[in-house]
Amino acid sequence: MIFAGLGCPNGCDFCCTSHYFKRRHLRLLPTGEDIYGVVERYLELDPDISLVVLDEDFLLNRRRAMEFRERVLAGGRTLSIFAFASIKAISQYTIDELVEMGIDGLWIGYEGTRSGYAKQQGRDPAELFGDLRAHGISILASMIVGLPYQDERIVQQELDGLLALEPDLCQFLIYGPTPGTPFYEQTVRDGLLREDLAREPERYYKACDGFTSMTEHPQLSAERIEALQRGCFQQDFERLGPTIHRSVSTWLAGYRTLRGSPNPTLRRKAERFARELRKAYPVFLAGRLLGPNRHVRRRIARLQAEVHAHIGRPTLTERAQSLAATGLALWTALTLKLDLFQHPRLVKHAYRMPAEAPRLARAWRRLSRLGEGISLELRPERTVWLRLSGPLASDDVARLAERARSALERTRHRLVLDLEHLTHLEQEAAHRLADALRDHRERIRILAPATFSHPGVRAALAVFALYHGGLQP
């Protein structure tokens, strides 16, 4: 995984990453040279590694992408890269340039033919998808279900259009409002969020999964939208077959297109496709026997014959692997049907940890370092309880008064000066303490003992009778 950037300037109304970064693209790896530097470090670990460039629209910045291409060509290594891109971004390049970068997989937002997103501008999707697949570039196409203009007929029309492009993989997600996006703001403003989700925020956040219809739709109920989504996945499987065989078909197309290219980089890519095709031999038998219908099974059989004709007949080991793969496929089908050995169900244990005691501000913590007879505690309503115990020397009182005054100036805390456990306080020290704290007397309360060793001490502290709270015996 190569983290090349965050955010996206396209600004689709449902996209939280685009709007979280204010429709700006933040390049974590600013140049093509930087990206290739990360690639090289991965190649040192595994020369045949397949990489994913994580960037919302990696190809949108043509200058950076072409600089990366130049570094790939100069390096002479054949890469395998999956990236996220839009039709708008891809349309800036020739297909050969994409293959030279090492790209052999792209996520593309098909969304909906009438959705009107800016990222859909560019080459005709049918022409573009055909060119990409012919050069061995697999496509994961994403479609949205539940757009405001859609009804059942339109969803089916858009699905038919997408499947006609024969992408290798399809993603179908329900149009949903995510906080921070324009669609969320519109949903809240117009009161379109489902009543149960608006009432229970925790339930709303659990429903933000792409598989739950969360808004009031003009034509379709929530249940119907979710059923249409399931139907899209089912039709994709039944009409185009398993994604593994569709990917193999794309690799074969790329091999056939590139193997005779005068460009040595493209010929090396064809050789890599040939190696990947050879690894896929064990998947054919299971597809021919267990495909969803006769049409798909025949299609897989034709694909197998074409691959064998171009790459070579299977070895005995590969035939044995085909039998083993078919056995594993049957076992998986059985365990799915009987719900055996699946992922464990979520078990949630919630623990309420004791709240960590709030920490005193640094200005107050300085008082606790003055001696053993001084203790501090932060209490509710932003009250600091300062307890003095034992005898207190005049010098200690002077430092205490200065630091208490400083703390009161820097914070908004109230102060309770607890002297009930104080056994000795000189008169001069009491005067200095009262004078130092006089300007903050409205925030101070004193708890004094019944008697002091000198009557002047109580007289000095009685000055605080002028402030709110007074002197309390």
GROMACS .gro file of C-alpha atoms in nm:
model
  473
    1MET     CA    1   0.000   0.000   0.000
    2ILE     CA    2   0.140   0.338  -0.104
    3PHE     CA    3  -0.026   0.638   0.065
    4ALA     CA    4   0.023   0.900  -0.204
    5GLY     CA    5  -0.244   1.156  -0.115
    6LEU     CA    6  -0.557   1.255   0.073
    7GLY     CA    7  -0.870   1.436  -0.040
    8CYS     CA    8  -1.009   1.499  -0.385
    9PRO     CA    9  -1.108   1.817  -0.573
   10ASN     CA   10  -1.395   1.647  -0.761
   11GLY     CA   11  -1.635   1.716  -0.472
   12CYS     CA   12  -1.902   1.449  -0.530
   13ASP     CA   13  -2.185   1.534  -0.291
   14PHE     CA   14  -2.170   1.199  -0.108
   15CYS     CA   15  -1.792   1.179  -0.069
   16CYS     CA   16  -1.672   1.239   0.286
   17THR     CA   17  -1.300   1.231   0.199
   18SER     CA   18  -1.341   1.503  -0.062
   19HIS     CA   19  -1.530   1.738   0.169
   20TYR     CA   20  -1.334   1.657   0.484
   21PHE     CA   21  -1.034   1.816   0.313
   22LYS     CA   22  -1.243   2.102   0.167
   23ARG     CA   23  -1.217   1.965  -0.188
   24ARG     CA   24  -0.838   1.993  -0.178
   25HIS     CA   25  -0.589   1.727  -0.276
   26LEU     CA   26  -0.310   1.688  -0.022
   27ARG     CA   27  -0.013   1.517  -0.179
   28LEU     CA   28   0.156   1.307   0.086
   29LEU     CA   29   0.406   1.207  -0.181
   30PRO     CA   30   0.436   1.532  -0.381
   31THR     CA   31   0.627   1.405  -0.685
   32GLY     CA   32   0.648   1.101  -0.907
   33GLU     CA   33   1.003   1.058  -0.781
   34ASP     CA   34   0.872   1.031  -0.424
   35ILE     CA   35   0.617   0.766  -0.520
   36TYR     CA   36   0.873   0.561  -0.709
   37GLY     CA   37   1.105   0.579  -0.408
   38VAL     CA   38   0.842   0.398  -0.201
   39VAL     CA   39   0.792   0.145  -0.481
   40GLU     CA   40   1.164   0.066  -0.482
   41ARG     CA   41   1.160  -0.007  -0.110
   42TYR     CA   42   0.873  -0.252  -0.159
   43LEU     CA   43   1.052  -0.419  -0.451
   44GLU     CA   44   1.352  -0.483  -0.228
   45LEU     CA   45   1.123  -0.695  -0.009
   46ASP     CA   46   0.941  -0.873  -0.294
   47PRO     CA   47   1.032  -0.819  -0.662
   48ASP     CA   48   0.693  -0.957  -0.774
   49ILE     CA   49   0.479  -0.760  -0.532
   50SER     CA   50   0.147  -0.609  -0.643
   51LEU     CA   51   0.090  -0.257  -0.507
   52VAL     CA   52  -0.208  -0.033  -0.438
   53VAL     CA   53  -0.166   0.343  -0.468
   54LEU     CA   54  -0.404   0.493  -0.215
   55ASP     CA   55  -0.505   0.831  -0.357
   56GLU     CA   56  -0.864   0.932  -0.431
   57ASP     CA   57  -0.789   1.015  -0.794
   58PHE     CA   58  -0.427   0.920  -0.850
   59LEU     CA   59  -0.416   1.011  -1.220
   60LEU     CA   60  -0.579   1.354  -1.188
   61ASN     CA   61  -0.241   1.524  -1.145
   62ARG     CA   62  -0.090   1.448  -1.484
   63ARG     CA   63   0.247   1.605  -1.409
   64ARG     CA   64   0.308   1.384  -1.105
   65ALA     CA   65   0.181   1.071  -1.280
   66MET     CA   66   0.397   1.126  -1.589
   67GLU     CA   67   0.702   1.190  -1.371
   68PHE     CA   68   0.628   0.857  -1.201
   69ARG     CA   69   0.603   0.692  -1.544
   70GLU     CA   70   0.945   0.828  -1.640
   71ARG     CA   71   1.097   0.682  -1.325
   72VAL     CA   72   0.933   0.344  -1.391
   73LEU     CA   73   1.069   0.338  -1.745
   74ALA     CA   74   1.415   0.439  -1.626
   75GLY     CA   75   1.408   0.168  -1.360
   76GLY     CA   76   1.330  -0.105  -1.613
   77ARG     CA   77   1.112  -0.300  -1.367
   78THR     CA   78   0.770  -0.437  -1.457
   79LEU     CA   79   0.522  -0.323  -1.193
   80SER     CA   80   0.172  -0.430  -1.097
   81ILE     CA   81  -0.028  -0.136  -0.959
   82PHE     CA   82  -0.393  -0.091  -0.868
   83ALA     CA   83  -0.508   0.271  -0.839
   84PHE     CA   84  -0.821   0.480  -0.791
   85ALA     CA   85  -0.910   0.704  -1.083
   86SER     CA   86  -1.197   0.880  -1.258
   87ILE     CA   87  -1.293   0.879  -1.624
   88LYS     CA   88  -1.198   1.248  -1.628
   89ALA     CA   89  -0.846   1.170  -1.504
   90ILE     CA   90  -0.788   0.858  -1.713
   91SER     CA   91  -0.887   1.044  -2.029
   92GLN     CA   92  -0.568   1.252  -2.005
   93TYR     CA   93  -0.350   0.953  -2.098
   94THR     CA   94  -0.300   0.701  -2.373
   95ILE     CA   95  -0.351   0.341  -2.267
   96ASP     CA   96   0.015   0.269  -2.338
   97GLU     CA   97   0.116   0.539  -2.089
   98LEU     CA   98  -0.096   0.376  -1.821
   99VAL     CA   99   0.056   0.034  -1.888
  100GLU     CA  100   0.406   0.183  -1.883
  101MET     CA  101   0.335   0.315  -1.532
  102GLY     CA  102   0.268  -0.044  -1.429
  103ILE     CA  103  -0.107   0.006  -1.385
  104ASP     CA  104  -0.304  -0.314  -1.439
  105GLY     CA  105  -0.605  -0.240  -1.218
  106LEU     CA  106  -0.829   0.066  -1.175
  107TRP     CA  107  -1.122   0.155  -0.954
  108ILE     CA  108  -1.358   0.374  -1.159
  109GLY     CA  109  -1.672   0.550  -1.036
  110TYR     CA  110  -1.945   0.465  -1.288
  111GLU     CA  111  -2.207   0.586  -1.031
  112GLY     CA  112  -2.506   0.648  -1.259
  113THR     CA  113  -2.547   0.766  -1.617
  114ARG     CA  114  -2.761   1.064  -1.510
  115SER     CA  115  -2.582   1.151  -1.187
  116GLY     CA  116  -2.392   1.438  -1.351
  117TYR     CA  117  -2.072   1.422  -1.146
  118ALA     CA  118  -1.782   1.620  -1.294
  119LYS     CA  119  -1.546   1.324  -1.267
  120GLN     CA  120  -1.750   1.137  -1.531
  121GLN     CA  121  -1.653   1.379  -1.808
  122GLY     CA  122  -1.408   1.253  -2.066
  123ARG     CA  123  -1.392   0.955  -2.298
  124ASP     CA  124  -1.699   0.747  -2.373
  125PRO     CA  125  -1.713   0.474  -2.105
  126ALA     CA  126  -1.774   0.194  -2.356
  127GLU     CA  127  -1.468   0.294  -2.559
  128LEU     CA  128  -1.253   0.354  -2.251
  129PHE     CA  129  -1.344   0.030  -2.072
  130GLY     CA  130  -1.283  -0.167  -2.391
  131ASP     CA  131  -0.936  -0.015  -2.440
  132LEU     CA  132  -0.838  -0.073  -2.079
  133ARG     CA  133  -0.942  -0.438  -2.079
  134ALA     CA  134  -0.777  -0.499  -2.417
  135HIS     CA  135  -0.447  -0.391  -2.261
  136GLY     CA  136  -0.485  -0.608  -1.951
  137ILE     CA  137  -0.609  -0.339  -1.711
  138SER     CA  138  -0.875  -0.486  -1.482
  139ILE     CA  139  -1.162  -0.258  -1.381
  140LEU     CA  140  -1.354  -0.236  -1.057
  141ALA     CA  141  -1.657  -0.026  -1.146
  142SER     CA  142  -1.874   0.133  -0.877
  143MET     CA  143  -2.244   0.207  -0.922
  144ILE     CA  144  -2.476   0.392  -0.684
  145VAL     CA  145  -2.825   0.264  -0.605
  146GLY     CA  146  -3.086   0.502  -0.462
  147LEU     CA  147  -3.000   0.828  -0.637
  148PRO     CA  148  -3.301   1.065  -0.624
  149TYR     CA  149  -3.379   1.036  -0.995
  150GLN     CA  150  -3.374   0.656  -0.994
  151ASP     CA  151  -3.672   0.427  -0.996
  152GLU     CA  152  -3.666   0.051  -1.053
  153ARG     CA  153  -3.664   0.091  -1.431
  154ILE     CA  154  -3.375   0.338  -1.429
  155VAL     CA  155  -3.171   0.127  -1.189
  156GLN     CA  156  -3.212  -0.168  -1.424
  157GLN     CA  157  -3.119   0.042  -1.726
  158GLU     CA  158  -2.805   0.170  -1.561
  159LEU     CA  159  -2.714  -0.178  -1.444
  160ASP     CA  160  -2.759  -0.310  -1.798
  161GLY     CA  161  -2.532  -0.035  -1.925
  162LEU     CA  162  -2.264  -0.114  -1.667
  163LEU     CA  163  -2.268  -0.490  -1.727
  164ALA     CA  164  -2.244  -0.429  -2.102
  165LEU     CA  165  -1.902  -0.273  -2.032
  166GLU     CA  166  -1.794  -0.607  -1.877
  167PRO     CA  167  -1.595  -0.478  -1.580
  168ASP     CA  168  -1.393  -0.738  -1.392
  169LEU     CA  169  -1.549  -0.646  -1.059
  170CYS     CA  170  -1.856  -0.444  -0.962
  171GLN     CA  171  -1.937  -0.251  -0.650
  172PHE     CA  172  -2.295  -0.147  -0.576
  173LEU     CA  173  -2.347   0.092  -0.285
  174ILE     CA  174  -2.656   0.273  -0.162
  175TYR     CA  175  -2.657   0.652  -0.184
  176GLY     CA  176  -2.612   0.758   0.176
  177PRO     CA  177  -2.557   1.080   0.375
  178THR     CA  178  -2.224   1.098   0.559
  179PRO     CA  179  -2.161   1.387   0.802
  180GLY     CA  180  -1.964   1.668   0.645
  181THR     CA  181  -2.096   1.616   0.293
  182PRO     CA  182  -2.343   1.833   0.100
  183PHE     CA  183  -2.582   1.539   0.072
  184TYR     CA  184  -2.587   1.502   0.451
  185GLU     CA  185  -2.654   1.872   0.498
  186GLN     CA  186  -2.937   1.858   0.245
  187THR     CA  187  -3.080   1.547   0.410
  188VAL     CA  188  -3.086   1.711   0.753
  189ARG     CA  189  -3.212   2.045   0.621
  190ASP     CA  190  -3.500   1.888   0.428
  191GLY     CA  191  -3.587   1.633   0.698
  192LEU     CA  192  -3.514   1.337   0.469
  193LEU     CA  193  -3.326   1.120   0.719
  194ARG     CA  194  -3.528   0.818   0.825
  195GLU     CA  195  -3.714   0.895   1.146
  196ASP     CA  196  -3.567   0.604   1.343
  197LEU     CA  197  -3.211   0.706   1.246
  198ALA     CA  198  -3.271   1.073   1.325
  199ARG     CA  199  -3.401   0.974   1.667
  200GLU     CA  200  -3.110   0.740   1.754
  201PRO     CA  201  -2.766   0.872   1.649
  202GLU     CA  202  -2.591   0.547   1.744
  203ARG     CA  203  -2.820   0.353   1.514
  204TYR     CA  204  -2.753   0.605   1.237
  205TYR     CA  205  -2.377   0.557   1.257
  206LYS     CA  206  -2.415   0.179   1.252
  207ALA     CA  207  -2.623   0.216   0.934
  208CYS     CA  208  -2.347   0.411   0.753
  209ASP     CA  209  -2.226   0.098   0.575
  210GLY     CA  210  -2.331   0.144   0.212
  211PHE     CA  211  -2.583  -0.139   0.242
  212THR     CA  212  -2.858   0.042   0.434
  213SER     CA  213  -3.102   0.291   0.281
  214MET     CA  214  -3.103   0.585   0.522
  215THR     CA  215  -3.314   0.854   0.355
  216GLU     CA  216  -3.667   0.907   0.236
  217HIS     CA  217  -3.656   0.846  -0.141
  218PRO     CA  218  -3.900   1.015  -0.384
  219GLN     CA  219  -3.997   0.687  -0.554
  220LEU     CA  220  -3.859   0.390  -0.360
  221SER     CA  221  -3.894   0.256  -0.008
  222ALA     CA  222  -3.585   0.173   0.195
  223GLU     CA  223  -3.663  -0.198   0.170
  224ARG     CA  224  -3.695  -0.176  -0.208
  225ILE     CA  225  -3.365   0.009  -0.249
  226GLU     CA  226  -3.184  -0.255  -0.044
  227ALA     CA  227  -3.351  -0.530  -0.248
  228LEU     CA  228  -3.243  -0.359  -0.572
  229GLN     CA  229  -2.886  -0.348  -0.445
  230ARG     CA  230  -2.890  -0.722  -0.372
  231GLY     CA  231  -3.037  -0.778  -0.715
  232CYS     CA  232  -2.753  -0.585  -0.877
  233PHE     CA  233  -2.493  -0.809  -0.715
  234GLN     CA  234  -2.690  -1.118  -0.813
  235GLN     CA  235  -2.731  -1.012  -1.176
  236ASP     CA  236  -2.362  -0.921  -1.198
  237PHE     CA  237  -2.269  -1.275  -1.089
  238GLU     CA  238  -2.526  -1.454  -1.302
  239ARG     CA  239  -2.462  -1.256  -1.620
  240LEU     CA  240  -2.083  -1.207  -1.612
  241GLY     CA  241  -1.975  -1.490  -1.387
  242PRO     CA  242  -1.714  -1.510  -1.108
  243THR     CA  243  -1.473  -1.217  -1.090
  244ILE     CA  244  -1.167  -1.443  -1.092
  245HIS     CA  245  -1.252  -1.571  -1.440
  246ARG     CA  246  -1.332  -1.220  -1.564
  247SER     CA  247  -0.990  -1.104  -1.442
  248VAL     CA  248  -0.824  -1.396  -1.620
  249SER     CA  249  -1.003  -1.293  -1.939
  250THR     CA  250  -0.861  -0.941  -1.907
  251TRP     CA  251  -0.509  -1.073  -1.845
  252LEU     CA  252  -0.537  -1.287  -2.158
  253ALA     CA  253  -0.653  -0.988  -2.362
  254GLY     CA  254  -0.358  -0.786  -2.232
  255TYR     CA  255  -0.115  -1.065  -2.314
  256ARG     CA  256  -0.244  -1.094  -2.668
  257THR     CA  257  -0.233  -0.716  -2.725
  258LEU     CA  258   0.110  -0.648  -2.576
  259ARG     CA  259   0.320  -0.953  -2.659
  260GLY     CA  260   0.406  -0.825  -3.008
  261SER     CA  261   0.455  -0.460  -2.911
  262PRO     CA  262   0.774  -0.285  -3.030
  263ASN     CA  263   0.787  -0.127  -2.684
  264PRO     CA  264   1.004  -0.348  -2.456
  265THR     CA  265   0.820  -0.228  -2.145
  266LEU     CA  266   0.490  -0.347  -2.287
  267ARG     CA  267   0.638  -0.679  -2.392
  268ARG     CA  268   0.765  -0.735  -2.038
  269LYS     CA  269   0.416  -0.660  -1.914
  270ALA     CA  270   0.282  -0.930  -2.148
  271GLU     CA  271   0.529  -1.174  -1.996
  272ARG     CA  272   0.402  -1.089  -1.650
  273PHE     CA  273   0.044  -1.148  -1.764
  274ALA     CA  274   0.154  -1.489  -1.896
  275ARG     CA  275   0.292  -1.582  -1.553
  276GLU     CA  276  -0.030  -1.472  -1.384
  277LEU     CA  277  -0.237  -1.672  -1.633
  278ARG     CA  278  -0.035  -1.983  -1.558
  279LYS     CA  279  -0.103  -1.945  -1.186
  280ALA     CA  280  -0.477  -1.930  -1.260
  281TYR     CA  281  -0.500  -2.276  -1.424
  282PRO     CA  282  -0.653  -2.443  -1.114
  283VAL     CA  283  -0.965  -2.218  -1.120
  284PHE     CA  284  -1.105  -2.334  -1.453
  285LEU     CA  285  -1.244  -2.675  -1.357
  286ALA     CA  286  -1.439  -2.538  -1.061
  287GLY     CA  287  -1.584  -2.264  -1.284
  288ARG     CA  288  -1.686  -2.508  -1.557
  289LEU     CA  289  -1.863  -2.734  -1.308
  290LEU     CA  290  -2.002  -2.489  -1.052
  291GLY     CA  291  -2.067  -2.169  -1.246
  292PRO     CA  292  -2.407  -2.006  -1.176
  293ASN     CA  293  -2.566  -2.109  -1.508
  294ARG     CA  294  -2.502  -2.278  -1.843
  295HIS     CA  295  -2.409  -1.951  -2.015
  296VAL     CA  296  -2.136  -1.871  -1.763
  297ARG     CA  297  -2.005  -2.229  -1.753
  298ARG     CA  298  -1.969  -2.233  -2.134
  299ARG     CA  299  -1.798  -1.896  -2.125
  300ILE     CA  300  -1.544  -2.026  -1.872
  301ALA     CA  301  -1.482  -2.335  -2.086
  302ARG     CA  302  -1.408  -2.116  -2.390
  303LEU     CA  303  -1.176  -1.900  -2.181
  304GLN     CA  304  -0.989  -2.208  -2.061
  305ALA     CA  305  -0.939  -2.330  -2.416
  306GLU     CA  306  -0.806  -1.989  -2.525
  307VAL     CA  307  -0.565  -1.963  -2.233
  308HIS     CA  308  -0.432  -2.314  -2.295
  309ALA     CA  309  -0.390  -2.235  -2.663
  310HIS     CA  310  -0.179  -1.926  -2.592
  311ILE     CA  311   0.005  -2.021  -2.271
  312GLY     CA  312   0.028  -2.399  -2.293
  313ARG     CA  313  -0.141  -2.717  -2.177
  314PRO     CA  314  -0.165  -2.782  -1.803
  315THR     CA  315   0.088  -3.006  -1.634
  316LEU     CA  316  -0.006  -3.303  -1.417
  317THR     CA  317   0.055  -3.090  -1.109
  318GLU     CA  318  -0.178  -2.821  -1.240
  319ARG     CA  319  -0.446  -3.082  -1.315
  320ALA     CA  320  -0.417  -3.213  -0.959
  321GLN     CA  321  -0.444  -2.858  -0.830
  322SER     CA  322  -0.764  -2.814  -1.036
  323LEU     CA  323  -0.919  -3.118  -0.867
  324ALA     CA  324  -0.815  -2.990  -0.525
  325ALA     CA  325  -0.956  -2.643  -0.599
  326THR     CA  326  -1.287  -2.797  -0.706
  327GLY     CA  327  -1.303  -3.000  -0.384
  328LEU     CA  328  -1.237  -2.689  -0.179
  329ALA     CA  329  -1.506  -2.501  -0.373
  330LEU     CA  330  -1.760  -2.775  -0.297
  331TRP     CA  331  -1.661  -2.773   0.069
  332THR     CA  332  -1.702  -2.395   0.082
  333ALA     CA  333  -2.045  -2.418  -0.081
  334LEU     CA  334  -2.153  -2.674   0.178
  335THR     CA  335  -2.030  -2.475   0.476
  336LEU     CA  336  -2.199  -2.163   0.342
  337LYS     CA  337  -2.527  -2.343   0.293
  338LEU     CA  338  -2.518  -2.497   0.640
  339ASP     CA  339  -2.365  -2.189   0.802
  340LEU     CA  340  -2.069  -2.387   0.935
  341PHE     CA  341  -1.721  -2.260   1.018
  342GLN     CA  342  -1.800  -1.907   0.911
  343HIS     CA  343  -1.661  -1.592   1.064
  344PRO     CA  344  -1.752  -1.579   1.434
  345ARG     CA  345  -2.044  -1.361   1.519
  346LEU     CA  346  -1.968  -1.028   1.677
  347VAL     CA  347  -1.974  -1.043   2.054
  348LYS     CA  348  -1.955  -0.699   2.209
  349HIS     CA  349  -1.840  -0.653   2.567
  350ALA     CA  350  -1.876  -0.298   2.695
  351TYR     CA  351  -1.680  -0.193   3.000
  352ARG     CA  352  -1.720   0.138   3.178
  353MET     CA  353  -1.373   0.238   3.285
  354PRO     CA  354  -1.341   0.465   3.591
  355ALA     CA  355  -1.309   0.822   3.482
  356GLU     CA  356  -0.957   0.954   3.513
  357ALA     CA  357  -0.935   1.225   3.773
  358PRO     CA  358  -0.905   1.569   3.615
  359ARG     CA  359  -0.556   1.709   3.635
  360LEU     CA  360  -0.467   2.034   3.806
  361ALA     CA  361  -0.333   2.315   3.593
  362ARG     CA  362   0.044   2.352   3.599
  363ALA     CA  363   0.022   2.683   3.788
  364TRP     CA  364  -0.146   2.505   4.081
  365ARG     CA  365   0.081   2.199   4.073
  366ARG     CA  366   0.375   2.429   4.153
  367LEU     CA  367   0.228   2.482   4.504
  368SER     CA  368   0.249   2.114   4.592
  369ARG     CA  369   0.628   2.126   4.563
  370LEU     CA  370   0.665   2.369   4.854
  371GLY     CA  371   0.659   2.112   5.134
  372GLU     CA  372   0.495   1.816   5.300
  373GLY     CA  373   0.238   2.025   5.484
  374ILE     CA  374   0.075   2.141   5.161
  375SER     CA  375  -0.176   1.932   4.964
  376LEU     CA  376  -0.393   2.016   4.662
  377GLU     CA  377  -0.713   1.866   4.523
  378LEU     CA  378  -0.928   1.964   4.227
  379ARG     CA  379  -1.295   1.947   4.320
  380PRO     CA  380  -1.620   2.005   4.125
  381GLU     CA  381  -1.719   2.348   3.993
  382ARG     CA  382  -1.355   2.434   3.918
  383THR     CA  383  -1.262   2.456   4.283
  384VAL     CA  384  -0.906   2.401   4.408
  385TRP     CA  385  -0.886   2.282   4.768
  386LEU     CA  386  -0.555   2.390   4.926
  387ARG     CA  387  -0.499   2.223   5.264
  388LEU     CA  388  -0.222   2.341   5.501
  389SER     CA  389  -0.126   2.127   5.800
  390GLY     CA  390   0.127   2.138   6.081
  391PRO     CA  391   0.342   2.446   6.151
  392LEU     CA  392   0.409   2.680   5.856
  393ALA     CA  393   0.720   2.896   5.854
  394SER     CA  394   0.713   3.257   5.739
  395ASP     CA  395   0.932   3.189   5.433
  396ASP     CA  396   0.705   2.901   5.326
  397VAL     CA  397   0.400   3.126   5.355
  398ALA     CA  398   0.565   3.392   5.137
  399ARG     CA  399   0.635   3.144   4.859
  400LEU     CA  400   0.290   2.990   4.899
  401ALA     CA  401   0.119   3.330   4.876
  402GLU     CA  402   0.310   3.430   4.563
  403ARG     CA  403   0.241   3.104   4.379
  404ALA     CA  404  -0.127   3.100   4.483
  405ARG     CA  405  -0.166   3.456   4.357
  406SER     CA  406   0.000   3.361   4.026
  407ALA     CA  407  -0.226   3.057   3.987
  408LEU     CA  408  -0.538   3.264   4.050
  409GLU     CA  409  -0.426   3.515   3.787
  410ARG     CA  410  -0.365   3.243   3.526
  411THR     CA  411  -0.677   3.035   3.585
  412ARG     CA  412  -1.045   3.082   3.663
  413HIS     CA  413  -1.051   2.839   3.953
  414ARG     CA  414  -1.200   2.915   4.291
  415LEU     CA  415  -0.979   2.855   4.594
  416VAL     CA  416  -1.067   2.704   4.929
  417LEU     CA  417  -0.783   2.771   5.173
  418ASP     CA  418  -0.820   2.502   5.438
  419LEU     CA  419  -0.627   2.601   5.756
  420GLU     CA  420  -0.813   2.373   5.997
  421HIS     CA  421  -0.513   2.144   6.042
  422LEU     CA  422  -0.261   2.426   6.071
  423THR     CA  423  -0.094   2.425   6.415
  424HIS     CA  424   0.118   2.742   6.392
  425LEU     CA  425   0.111   3.053   6.174
  426GLU     CA  426   0.303   3.370   6.257
  427GLN     CA  427   0.117   3.703   6.252
  428GLU     CA  428   0.345   3.857   5.990
  429ALA     CA  429   0.302   3.553   5.767
  430ALA     CA  430  -0.077   3.578   5.799
  431HIS     CA  431  -0.065   3.945   5.695
  432ARG     CA  432   0.152   3.861   5.392
  433LEU     CA  433  -0.087   3.582   5.288
  434ALA     CA  434  -0.392   3.808   5.318
  435ASP     CA  435  -0.224   4.093   5.127
  436ALA     CA  436  -0.108   3.867   4.843
  437LEU     CA  437  -0.455   3.720   4.787
  438ARG     CA  438  -0.659   4.037   4.848
  439ASP     CA  439  -0.719   4.114   4.477
  440HIS     CA  440  -0.881   3.773   4.428
  441ARG     CA  441  -1.084   3.766   4.749
  442GLU     CA  442  -1.415   3.715   4.563
  443ARG     CA  443  -1.288   3.372   4.453
  444ILE     CA  444  -1.142   3.262   4.787
  445ARG     CA  445  -1.294   3.101   5.094
  446ILE     CA  446  -1.092   3.039   5.411
  447LEU     CA  447  -1.155   2.758   5.659
  448ALA     CA  448  -0.975   2.867   5.975
  449PRO     CA  449  -0.917   2.677   6.303
  450ALA     CA  450  -1.093   2.793   6.621
  451THR     CA  451  -0.771   2.919   6.780
  452PHE     CA  452  -0.429   3.042   6.666
  453SER     CA  453  -0.111   3.080   6.867
  454HIS     CA  454  -0.133   3.460   6.826
  455PRO     CA  455  -0.458   3.665   6.822
  456GLY     CA  456  -0.318   3.888   6.546
  457VAL     CA  457  -0.325   3.597   6.305
  458ARG     CA  458  -0.701   3.574   6.319
  459ALA     CA  459  -0.725   3.951   6.288
  460ALA     CA  460  -0.517   3.945   5.971
  461LEU     CA  461  -0.727   3.676   5.814
  462ALA     CA  462  -1.046   3.854   5.921
  463VAL     CA  463  -0.973   4.104   5.645
  464PHE     CA  464  -1.130   3.842   5.417
  465ALA     CA  465  -1.464   3.912   5.580
  466LEU     CA  466  -1.492   4.173   5.305
  467TYR     CA  467  -1.507   3.914   5.027
  468HIS     CA  468  -1.786   3.671   4.938
  469GLY     CA  469  -1.776   3.368   5.165
  470GLY     CA  470  -1.593   3.540   5.452
  471LEU     CA  471  -1.387   3.380   5.724
  472GLN     CA  472  -1.532   3.058   5.857
  473PRO     CA  473  -1.433   2.908   6.194
   0.00000   0.00000   0.00000
